[in-house]
Amino acid sequence: MKTSLDLIGNTPLVLLKGPSEEAGCEIWGKCEFMNPGASVKDRAALYIVREAEASGELQPGGTVVEGTAGNTGIGIALVANALGYRTIIVMPDNQSKEKMDTLRALGAELVTVPPTKYADANHFQHVSRRLAEETEGAIWAGQFDNTANRKAHIEGTAPEIWEQMDGKVDGFTCAVGTGGTLAGVGMGLKERDEKVTIALTDPHGAALYNYYAHGELKAEGSSVAEGIGQGRITGNLEGAPIDAQFRISDEVGLEWVARLLREEGLCLGLSSGINVAGAIALGKDLKARGLENPRVATILCDTGFRYLSSLYNADWLAEKGLPVFDWLSGARPAN
Ligand code: PMP
């Protein structure tokens, strides 16, 4: 018998036509937008809550508090509803309106704070930790350093990809928010074949590309992508087996968001477009290193329906100085 929580994970893996043609090798996308909360973060949410129950920290009727760009909050709200817990979410106020509306609709208590740097005591992660400490019967999910997050991918996402690709995986890459997905899938795949190349795909404005390339945490540029872009080595990233790194601009990521929608009928967020561009770069790199027909997997992180007022809105794109999808530009009012 299945319960609602069994709907998390076991997502399909699809061969991406345009990206495979572009790379000249197979590029596969793990359909994480098909989780009940429509993102990859349902997996971490479930593992974090289950681990807190198992340790006795989370008691019946308790509260789960988390700081999140939104998707983890949505996952936690669904899991907490299914298990009888309350949810309090702290989110930076520059994230998508759709994610905030969704959190409220799911019954989470939503606290928004201005975006600020991690060193600032008012950063959303610190605010959420203090709120958890002050709330009776509450736990702090702490997805950035809580390794129950990456365990979800070591035990779930990685073996699923391995089986779905019949044990023939040459490369895996994705961007990092907490690092749970990259580190967990990386570790899980390396357990099965240590020759699998694990690569970071970083957006601009994040510090990890320089860290893995040159040993220095240094950010350059900026990105409008939500949920990705990290400035420190989180607990989940510690010991992650990273062999290579790529940096992808929003413009290139958006081009793939547009092509995946128009050519393959996949409506996705920008982190998915950036991941696919990174997977193409990894495929080309493996070929240049002499591998014949490499097979590369990446993550299609969340649904584009979460960004109708931003990524899929002509005025928003133009305001950010980003190219407007050609099928949207006709819908723009003159001035
Ligand atoms: N894409 C989106 C849309 C996300 O919300 C997140 C999670 N913050 C990620 C990618 C990155 O996942 P992870 O936290 O496992 O690094």
Coordinates of C-alpha atoms and ligand atoms in Angstrom, one line a residue:
M1 CA 0.0 0.0 0.0
K2 CA 1.3 3.4 -0.9
T3 CA 0.9 6.6 1.2
S4 CA 1.1 10.1 0.0
L5 CA 4.7 10.4 1.1
D6 CA 5.7 7.5 -1.2
L7 CA 5.0 9.9 -4.1
I8 CA 8.3 11.7 -3.3
G9 CA 11.2 10.4 -5.4
N10 CA 11.3 7.7 -8.1
T11 CA 10.9 10.4 -10.7
P12 CA 11.3 9.6 -14.4
L13 CA 14.6 10.2 -16.4
V14 CA 14.1 11.5 -19.9
L15 CA 16.5 11.8 -22.9
L16 CA 16.7 15.4 -23.9
K17 CA 16.7 15.7 -27.6
G18 CA 18.0 19.3 -28.3
P19 CA 20.7 19.2 -25.6
S20 CA 21.8 15.7 -26.8
E21 CA 22.1 17.1 -30.4
E22 CA 24.0 20.1 -29.2
A23 CA 26.4 18.1 -27.1
G24 CA 26.8 15.3 -29.6
C25 CA 26.1 12.7 -26.9
E26 CA 23.3 11.6 -24.6
I27 CA 22.0 14.2 -22.1
W28 CA 19.4 12.9 -19.6
G29 CA 17.2 15.0 -17.4
K30 CA 15.8 13.7 -14.0
C31 CA 12.3 15.0 -13.8
E32 CA 12.3 16.4 -10.2
F33 CA 9.5 18.8 -11.1
M34 CA 7.2 15.7 -10.9
N35 CA 7.5 15.4 -7.1
P36 CA 4.3 16.4 -5.2
G37 CA 5.8 19.8 -4.3
A38 CA 7.0 20.2 -7.9
S39 CA 10.7 20.4 -7.0
V40 CA 13.8 18.3 -6.1
K41 CA 13.5 19.6 -2.6
D42 CA 10.7 17.3 -1.5
R43 CA 13.4 14.6 -1.1
A44 CA 15.4 16.6 1.4
A45 CA 12.3 17.8 3.2
L46 CA 11.2 14.2 3.8
Y47 CA 14.6 12.9 4.9
I48 CA 15.1 15.9 7.3
V49 CA 11.7 15.4 8.9
R50 CA 12.1 11.6 9.1
E51 CA 15.5 11.9 10.7
A52 CA 14.3 14.5 13.3
E53 CA 11.5 12.0 14.2
A54 CA 13.9 9.1 14.5
S55 CA 16.2 11.1 16.7
G56 CA 13.3 12.0 19.0
E57 CA 13.9 15.7 18.4
L58 CA 10.6 16.2 16.6
Q59 CA 7.7 15.1 18.7
P60 CA 4.0 14.6 17.7
G61 CA 2.3 18.0 17.1
G62 CA 5.7 19.7 16.8
T63 CA 6.8 22.5 14.4
V64 CA 9.3 22.5 11.6
V65 CA 11.0 25.8 11.0
E66 CA 13.2 26.4 7.9
G67 CA 14.9 29.2 6.0
T68 CA 14.6 28.6 2.3
A69 CA 14.4 30.1 -1.2
G70 CA 11.0 28.5 -1.2
N71 CA 11.1 25.0 -2.7
T72 CA 12.3 23.3 0.5
G73 CA 9.6 25.2 2.4
I74 CA 7.0 23.8 0.0
G75 CA 8.3 20.3 0.4
I76 CA 8.4 20.7 4.2
A77 CA 4.8 22.1 4.3
L78 CA 3.5 19.1 2.4
V79 CA 5.5 16.5 4.5
A80 CA 4.6 18.2 7.7
N81 CA 0.9 18.3 6.8
A82 CA 1.0 14.6 6.0
L83 CA 2.6 13.9 9.4
G84 CA 0.7 16.3 11.6
Y85 CA 3.3 19.1 12.2
R86 CA 3.2 22.8 11.8
T87 CA 5.5 24.7 9.4
I88 CA 7.1 28.1 9.7
I89 CA 9.1 29.3 6.7
V90 CA 11.5 32.2 6.5
M91 CA 12.2 33.4 3.0
P92 CA 14.0 36.3 1.3
D93 CA 11.5 38.7 -0.1
N94 CA 13.0 38.8 -3.6
Q95 CA 12.0 35.2 -4.4
S96 CA 9.0 34.5 -6.7
K97 CA 5.5 35.5 -5.7
E98 CA 4.3 32.1 -6.8
K99 CA 6.4 30.4 -4.2
M100 CA 5.2 32.7 -1.4
D101 CA 1.5 32.3 -2.5
T102 CA 2.0 28.5 -2.6
L103 CA 3.5 28.4 0.9
R104 CA 0.6 30.3 2.3
A105 CA -1.9 28.2 0.4
L106 CA -0.4 25.0 1.8
G107 CA -0.9 26.4 5.4
A108 CA 2.7 27.3 6.2
E109 CA 3.3 30.4 8.3
L110 CA 5.4 32.6 6.1
V111 CA 8.0 35.2 7.3
T112 CA 9.7 37.2 4.6
V113 CA 13.0 39.1 5.2
P114 CA 15.1 41.4 3.0
P115 CA 17.9 39.6 1.2
T116 CA 21.3 40.2 2.8
K117 CA 24.7 38.5 3.0
Y118 CA 25.2 35.3 5.1
A119 CA 27.5 37.1 7.6
D120 CA 24.5 39.4 8.5
A121 CA 22.6 38.2 11.6
N122 CA 19.4 39.1 9.7
H123 CA 20.1 36.6 6.9
F124 CA 17.1 34.3 6.3
Q125 CA 19.0 31.2 7.5
H126 CA 19.9 32.9 10.9
V127 CA 16.4 34.3 11.4
S128 CA 14.9 30.9 10.9
R129 CA 17.4 29.3 13.3
R130 CA 16.6 31.8 16.0
L131 CA 12.8 31.4 15.4
A132 CA 13.2 27.6 15.9
E133 CA 15.0 28.2 19.1
E134 CA 12.3 30.5 20.4
T135 CA 9.4 28.3 19.3
E136 CA 8.3 25.6 21.7
G137 CA 8.4 22.1 20.3
A138 CA 10.1 23.3 17.1
I139 CA 13.0 21.9 15.2
W140 CA 15.2 23.8 12.7
A141 CA 15.5 21.9 9.5
G142 CA 18.9 23.5 8.7
Q143 CA 19.0 22.1 5.1
F144 CA 22.4 23.7 4.3
D145 CA 24.4 21.9 6.9
N146 CA 22.0 19.0 7.8
T147 CA 23.4 16.0 5.9
A148 CA 20.0 14.3 6.0
N149 CA 19.6 16.4 2.9
R150 CA 22.3 14.8 0.9
K151 CA 21.5 11.4 2.3
A152 CA 18.1 11.7 0.4
H153 CA 20.2 11.8 -2.8
I154 CA 22.8 9.2 -1.8
E155 CA 20.0 6.7 -1.1
G156 CA 17.4 8.0 -3.6
T157 CA 18.3 10.1 -6.6
A158 CA 21.7 8.4 -7.3
P159 CA 20.6 4.8 -7.3
E160 CA 17.5 5.8 -9.4
I161 CA 19.7 7.5 -12.0
W162 CA 22.1 4.5 -12.0
E163 CA 19.3 2.0 -12.6
Q164 CA 17.5 4.2 -15.1
M165 CA 20.7 4.4 -17.2
D166 CA 21.4 0.7 -16.8
G167 CA 24.6 1.3 -15.0
K168 CA 26.2 3.3 -17.8
V169 CA 26.7 6.8 -16.5
D170 CA 29.8 8.8 -17.6
G171 CA 29.0 12.2 -16.0
F172 CA 26.6 14.0 -13.7
T173 CA 26.4 17.7 -13.1
C174 CA 24.1 20.2 -11.4
A175 CA 24.1 23.6 -9.7
V176 CA 24.3 24.1 -6.0
G177 CA 21.9 25.7 -3.5
T178 CA 22.6 23.7 -0.3
G179 CA 24.8 21.2 -2.3
G180 CA 22.6 18.3 -1.1
T181 CA 21.8 17.2 -4.7
L182 CA 25.3 17.6 -6.2
A183 CA 27.1 16.0 -3.2
G184 CA 24.6 13.3 -2.6
V185 CA 24.2 12.2 -6.3
G186 CA 28.0 12.5 -6.7
M187 CA 28.7 10.3 -3.7
G188 CA 26.0 7.8 -4.6
L189 CA 27.2 7.4 -8.2
K190 CA 30.9 7.2 -7.2
E191 CA 30.0 4.3 -4.8
R192 CA 28.8 2.4 -7.9
D193 CA 31.5 3.5 -10.4
E194 CA 34.3 5.8 -9.3
K195 CA 35.0 6.7 -12.9
V196 CA 31.8 8.7 -13.2
T197 CA 32.8 12.4 -13.6
I198 CA 31.0 14.7 -11.2
A199 CA 30.9 18.4 -12.1
L200 CA 29.7 21.5 -10.5
T201 CA 27.6 23.8 -12.7
D202 CA 27.7 27.3 -11.1
P203 CA 25.6 30.3 -12.0
H204 CA 27.3 33.7 -12.0
G205 CA 27.4 35.4 -8.6
A206 CA 28.2 32.2 -6.8
A207 CA 31.6 31.5 -5.2
L208 CA 32.0 27.8 -5.8
Y209 CA 33.3 27.8 -9.4
N210 CA 36.4 29.6 -8.2
Y211 CA 36.7 27.4 -5.2
Y212 CA 36.8 24.2 -7.1
A213 CA 38.9 25.7 -10.0
H214 CA 41.4 27.7 -7.9
G215 CA 40.8 27.0 -4.2
E216 CA 39.4 30.4 -3.5
L217 CA 35.8 31.2 -2.6
K218 CA 35.2 34.2 -4.9
A219 CA 32.0 35.4 -6.6
E220 CA 31.9 37.3 -9.9
G221 CA 28.8 38.7 -11.6
S222 CA 25.2 38.0 -10.7
S223 CA 22.2 35.8 -11.5
V224 CA 18.4 36.0 -11.2
A225 CA 18.2 32.2 -10.8
E226 CA 16.4 31.2 -7.6
G227 CA 17.5 28.4 -5.3
I228 CA 21.1 28.2 -6.5
G229 CA 24.3 30.1 -6.0
Q230 CA 26.3 29.4 -2.9
G231 CA 29.1 31.4 -1.2
R232 CA 30.4 28.9 1.3
I233 CA 31.2 25.2 1.7
T234 CA 28.1 24.0 3.4
G235 CA 28.0 20.9 5.6
N236 CA 26.4 19.1 2.6
L237 CA 29.3 20.0 0.3
E238 CA 32.0 18.8 2.7
G239 CA 33.8 15.9 1.1
A240 CA 31.7 16.1 -2.1
P241 CA 33.6 14.4 -5.0
I242 CA 33.8 17.2 -7.5
D243 CA 36.0 16.5 -10.6
A244 CA 35.2 19.4 -12.8
Q245 CA 33.4 22.8 -12.9
F246 CA 31.5 24.9 -15.3
R247 CA 30.1 28.4 -15.1
I248 CA 26.9 29.2 -17.0
S249 CA 25.3 32.7 -17.5
D250 CA 21.6 33.4 -17.1
E251 CA 21.4 34.2 -20.8
V252 CA 22.6 30.7 -21.8
G253 CA 20.4 29.1 -19.1
L254 CA 17.4 31.0 -20.3
E255 CA 18.1 29.9 -23.9
W256 CA 17.8 26.3 -22.7
V257 CA 14.6 27.1 -20.7
A258 CA 13.1 28.4 -23.9
R259 CA 14.3 25.5 -26.1
L260 CA 13.2 22.9 -23.6
L261 CA 9.7 24.4 -23.5
R262 CA 9.3 25.1 -27.2
E263 CA 11.0 21.9 -28.5
E264 CA 10.3 19.3 -25.8
G265 CA 7.3 20.6 -24.0
L266 CA 9.1 20.9 -20.6
C267 CA 8.2 24.0 -18.6
L268 CA 11.0 24.5 -16.1
G269 CA 12.7 27.1 -13.8
L270 CA 16.1 28.7 -14.6
S271 CA 18.2 26.4 -12.5
S272 CA 17.1 23.6 -14.8
G273 CA 18.2 25.6 -17.9
I274 CA 21.6 26.3 -16.2
N275 CA 21.9 22.6 -15.3
V276 CA 21.2 21.5 -18.9
A277 CA 23.8 24.0 -20.3
G278 CA 26.3 22.6 -17.7
A279 CA 25.5 19.0 -18.8
I280 CA 26.1 19.9 -22.4
A281 CA 29.5 21.5 -21.4
L282 CA 30.3 18.3 -19.5
G283 CA 29.3 16.1 -22.4
K284 CA 31.6 18.1 -24.8
D285 CA 34.4 18.0 -22.2
L286 CA 34.2 14.2 -21.8
K287 CA 34.2 13.8 -25.6
A288 CA 37.3 16.1 -25.9
R289 CA 39.0 13.9 -23.3
G290 CA 38.5 10.9 -25.7
L291 CA 35.4 9.3 -24.2
E292 CA 33.1 7.9 -27.0
N293 CA 29.4 8.6 -26.7
P294 CA 29.5 9.8 -23.1
R295 CA 26.2 9.6 -21.2
V296 CA 25.5 12.6 -18.9
A297 CA 22.7 13.2 -16.4
T298 CA 21.4 16.3 -14.8
I299 CA 18.5 17.6 -12.7
L300 CA 15.3 19.3 -14.0
C301 CA 14.8 20.9 -10.6
D302 CA 11.4 22.6 -10.5
T303 CA 8.4 23.6 -12.6
G304 CA 8.3 26.8 -14.6
F305 CA 4.7 27.4 -13.3
R306 CA 6.5 28.7 -10.2
Y307 CA 7.9 31.6 -12.3
L308 CA 5.0 32.8 -14.4
S309 CA 5.4 36.4 -13.0
S310 CA 9.2 36.4 -13.6
L311 CA 10.9 34.1 -16.1
Y312 CA 7.8 33.8 -18.2
N313 CA 6.9 37.5 -18.0
A314 CA 8.1 39.8 -20.8
D315 CA 8.1 42.9 -18.7
W316 CA 10.1 41.2 -15.9
L317 CA 12.7 39.9 -18.3
A318 CA 13.1 43.2 -20.0
E319 CA 13.4 45.0 -16.7
K320 CA 16.2 42.7 -15.7
G321 CA 17.9 43.3 -19.0
L322 CA 17.4 39.7 -20.1
P323 CA 16.3 38.5 -23.5
V324 CA 12.5 38.2 -23.8
F325 CA 11.3 34.8 -25.1
D326 CA 10.1 35.6 -28.7
W327 CA 6.6 34.1 -28.2
L328 CA 6.1 36.4 -25.2
S329 CA 7.4 39.6 -26.8
G330 CA 4.2 40.1 -28.8
A331 CA 2.2 40.2 -25.5
R332 CA 4.2 43.2 -24.3
P333 CA 2.3 46.4 -24.2
A334 CA 4.1 49.2 -26.2
N335 CA 5.9 51.1 -23.5
Ligands
PMP1 N1 17.1 24.5 -8.2 C1 16.1 25.0 -7.4 C2 14.9 25.7 -8.1 C3 16.1 25.0 -6.0 O1 15.1 25.5 -5.3 C4 17.2 24.4 -5.4 C5 17.3 24.3 -3.9 N2 17.6 25.4 -3.2 C6 18.3 23.9 -6.2 C7 18.1 23.9 -7.6 C8 19.5 23.3 -5.6 O2 19.4 22.1 -4.9 P1 20.3 21.8 -3.6 O3 19.8 22.6 -2.5 O4 20.2 20.3 -3.4 O5 21.7 22.2 -4.0

